[in-house]
mmCIF file with all atom_site columns, C-alpha atoms in Angstrom:
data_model
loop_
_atom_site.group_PDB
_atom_site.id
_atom_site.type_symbol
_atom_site.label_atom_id
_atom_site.label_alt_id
_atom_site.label_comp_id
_atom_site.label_asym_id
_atom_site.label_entity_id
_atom_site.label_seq_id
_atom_site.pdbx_PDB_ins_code
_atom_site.Cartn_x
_atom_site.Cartn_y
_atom_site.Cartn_z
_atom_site.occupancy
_atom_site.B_iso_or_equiv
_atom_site.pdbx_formal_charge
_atom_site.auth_seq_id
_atom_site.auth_comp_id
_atom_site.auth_asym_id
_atom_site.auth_atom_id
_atom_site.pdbx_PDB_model_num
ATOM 1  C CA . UNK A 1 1  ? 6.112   8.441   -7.588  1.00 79.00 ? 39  UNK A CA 1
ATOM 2  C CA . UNK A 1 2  ? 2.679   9.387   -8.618  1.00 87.00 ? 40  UNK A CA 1
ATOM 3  C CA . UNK A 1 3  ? 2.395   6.679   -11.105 1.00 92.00 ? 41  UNK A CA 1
ATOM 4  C CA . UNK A 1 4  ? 3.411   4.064   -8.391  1.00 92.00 ? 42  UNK A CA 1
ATOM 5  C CA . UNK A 1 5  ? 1.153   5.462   -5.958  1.00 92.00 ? 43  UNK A CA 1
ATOM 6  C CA . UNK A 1 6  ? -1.390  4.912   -8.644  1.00 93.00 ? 44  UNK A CA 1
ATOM 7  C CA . UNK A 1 7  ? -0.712  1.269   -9.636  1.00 95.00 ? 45  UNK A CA 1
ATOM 8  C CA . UNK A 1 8  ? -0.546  0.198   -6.030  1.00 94.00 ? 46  UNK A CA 1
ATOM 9  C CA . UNK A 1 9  ? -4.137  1.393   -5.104  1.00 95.00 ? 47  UNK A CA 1
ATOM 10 C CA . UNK A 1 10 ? -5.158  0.232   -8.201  1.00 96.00 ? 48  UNK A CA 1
ATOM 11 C CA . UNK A 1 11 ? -3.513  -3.473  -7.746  1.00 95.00 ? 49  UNK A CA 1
ATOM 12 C CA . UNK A 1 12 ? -4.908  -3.094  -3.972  1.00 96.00 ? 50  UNK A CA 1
ATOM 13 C CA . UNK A 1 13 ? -8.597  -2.130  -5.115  1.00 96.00 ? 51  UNK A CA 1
ATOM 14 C CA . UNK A 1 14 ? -8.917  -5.150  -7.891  1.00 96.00 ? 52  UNK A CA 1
ATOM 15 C CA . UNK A 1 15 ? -7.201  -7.671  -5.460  1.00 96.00 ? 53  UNK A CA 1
ATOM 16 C CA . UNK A 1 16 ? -9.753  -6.532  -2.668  1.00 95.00 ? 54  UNK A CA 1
ATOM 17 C CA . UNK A 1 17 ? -12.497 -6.774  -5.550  1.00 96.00 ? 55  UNK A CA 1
ATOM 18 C CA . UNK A 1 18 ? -11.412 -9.953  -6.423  1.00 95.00 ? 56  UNK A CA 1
ATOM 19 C CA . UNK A 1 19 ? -11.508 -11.446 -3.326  1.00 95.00 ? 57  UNK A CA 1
ATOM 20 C CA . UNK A 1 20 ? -14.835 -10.155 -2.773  1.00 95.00 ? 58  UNK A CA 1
ATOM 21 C CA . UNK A 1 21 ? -16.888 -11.030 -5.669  1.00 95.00 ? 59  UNK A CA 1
ATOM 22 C CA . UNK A 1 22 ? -15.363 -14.514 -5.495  1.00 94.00 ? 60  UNK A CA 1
ATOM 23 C CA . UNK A 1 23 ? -14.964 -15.023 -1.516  1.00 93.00 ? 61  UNK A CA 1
ATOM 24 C CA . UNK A 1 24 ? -11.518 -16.534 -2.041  1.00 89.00 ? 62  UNK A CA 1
ATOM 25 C CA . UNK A 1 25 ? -9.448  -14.995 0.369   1.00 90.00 ? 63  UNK A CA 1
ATOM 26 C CA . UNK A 1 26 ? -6.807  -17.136 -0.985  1.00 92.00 ? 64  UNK A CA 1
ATOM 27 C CA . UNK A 1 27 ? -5.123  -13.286 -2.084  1.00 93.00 ? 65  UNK A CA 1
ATOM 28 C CA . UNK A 1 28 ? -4.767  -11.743 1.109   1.00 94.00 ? 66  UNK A CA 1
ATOM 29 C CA . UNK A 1 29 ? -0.899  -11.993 1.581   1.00 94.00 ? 67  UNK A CA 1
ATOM 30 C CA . UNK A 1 30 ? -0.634  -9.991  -1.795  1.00 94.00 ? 68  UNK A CA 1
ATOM 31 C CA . UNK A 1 31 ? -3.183  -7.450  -0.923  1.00 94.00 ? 69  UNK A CA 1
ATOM 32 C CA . UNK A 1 32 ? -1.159  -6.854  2.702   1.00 91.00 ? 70  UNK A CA 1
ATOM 33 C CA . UNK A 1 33 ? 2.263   -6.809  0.812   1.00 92.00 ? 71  UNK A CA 1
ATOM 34 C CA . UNK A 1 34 ? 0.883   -4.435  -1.263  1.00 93.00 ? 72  UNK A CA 1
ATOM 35 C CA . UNK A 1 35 ? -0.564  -2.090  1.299   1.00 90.00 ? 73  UNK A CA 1
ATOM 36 C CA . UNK A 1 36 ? 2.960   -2.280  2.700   1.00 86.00 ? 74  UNK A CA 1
ATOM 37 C CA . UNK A 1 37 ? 4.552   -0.931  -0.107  1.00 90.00 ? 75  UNK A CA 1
ATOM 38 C CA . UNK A 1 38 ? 1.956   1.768   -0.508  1.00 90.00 ? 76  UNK A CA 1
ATOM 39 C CA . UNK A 1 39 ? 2.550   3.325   2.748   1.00 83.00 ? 77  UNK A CA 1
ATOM 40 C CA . UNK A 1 40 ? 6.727   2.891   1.990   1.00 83.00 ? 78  UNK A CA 1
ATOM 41 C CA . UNK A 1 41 ? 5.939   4.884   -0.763  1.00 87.00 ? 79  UNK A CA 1
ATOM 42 C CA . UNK A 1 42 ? 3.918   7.255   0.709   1.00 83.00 ? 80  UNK A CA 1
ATOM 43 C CA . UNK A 1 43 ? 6.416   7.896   3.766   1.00 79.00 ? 81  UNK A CA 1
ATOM 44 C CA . UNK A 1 44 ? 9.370   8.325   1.587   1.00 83.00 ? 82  UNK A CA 1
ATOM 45 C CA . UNK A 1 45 ? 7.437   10.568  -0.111  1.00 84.00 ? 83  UNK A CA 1
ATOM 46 C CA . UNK A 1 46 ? 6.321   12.657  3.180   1.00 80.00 ? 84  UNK A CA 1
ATOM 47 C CA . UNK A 1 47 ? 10.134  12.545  3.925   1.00 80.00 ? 85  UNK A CA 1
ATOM 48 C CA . UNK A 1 48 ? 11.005  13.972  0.344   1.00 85.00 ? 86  UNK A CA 1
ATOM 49 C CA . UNK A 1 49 ? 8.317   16.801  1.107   1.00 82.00 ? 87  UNK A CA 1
ATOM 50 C CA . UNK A 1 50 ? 10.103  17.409  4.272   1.00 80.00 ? 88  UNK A CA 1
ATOM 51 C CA . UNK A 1 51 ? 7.218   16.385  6.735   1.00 73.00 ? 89  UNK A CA 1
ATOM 52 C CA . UNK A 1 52 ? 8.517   13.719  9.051   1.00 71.00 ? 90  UNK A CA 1
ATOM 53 C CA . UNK A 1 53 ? 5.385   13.203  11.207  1.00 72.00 ? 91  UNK A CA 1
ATOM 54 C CA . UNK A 1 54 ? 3.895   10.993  9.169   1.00 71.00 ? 92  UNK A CA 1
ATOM 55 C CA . UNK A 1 55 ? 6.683   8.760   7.887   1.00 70.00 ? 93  UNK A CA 1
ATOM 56 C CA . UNK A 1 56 ? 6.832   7.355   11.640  1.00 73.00 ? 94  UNK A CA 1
ATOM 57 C CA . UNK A 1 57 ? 3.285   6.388   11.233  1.00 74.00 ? 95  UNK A CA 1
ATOM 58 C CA . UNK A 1 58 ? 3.720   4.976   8.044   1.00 69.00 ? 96  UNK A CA 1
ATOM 59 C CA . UNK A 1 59 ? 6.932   3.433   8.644   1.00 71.00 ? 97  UNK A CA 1
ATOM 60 C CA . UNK A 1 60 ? 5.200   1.992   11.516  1.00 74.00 ? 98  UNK A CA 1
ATOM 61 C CA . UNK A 1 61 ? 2.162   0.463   9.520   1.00 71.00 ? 99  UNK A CA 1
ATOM 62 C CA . UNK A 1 62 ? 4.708   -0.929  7.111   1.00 67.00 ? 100 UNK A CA 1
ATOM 63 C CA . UNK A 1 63 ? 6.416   -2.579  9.742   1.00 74.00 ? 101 UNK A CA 1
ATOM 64 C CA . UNK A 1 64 ? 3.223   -4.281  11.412  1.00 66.00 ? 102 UNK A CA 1
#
């Protein structure tokens, strides 16, 4: 899950670079779907860790 973590903030950071070095902000729907699955990821693993408070807010940013 580390490693995932990772690659999405990575992907999220060059995307975000990208878009501002360029000011195309042609890659925004990738950058959002991205941040979604970052805080999926991070809930599920709050819920493996057995802390539920913040997989509401996460599953909450996820959903909005």
């Amino acid at each position: 899950m580390i490693k995932l973590r990772i690659s999405l903030a990575a992907g999220i950071i060059l995307i975000s670079l990208y878009m501002l070095i360029t000011q195309s902000f042609d890659w925004i729907p990738y950058s959002s779907f991205l941040l979604g699955m970052l805080m999926l990821v991070i809930g599920w693993v709050e819920v493996k860790k057995g802390k539920r408070g913040f997989l509401f807010i996460a599953l909450q940013t996820l959903l909005a």
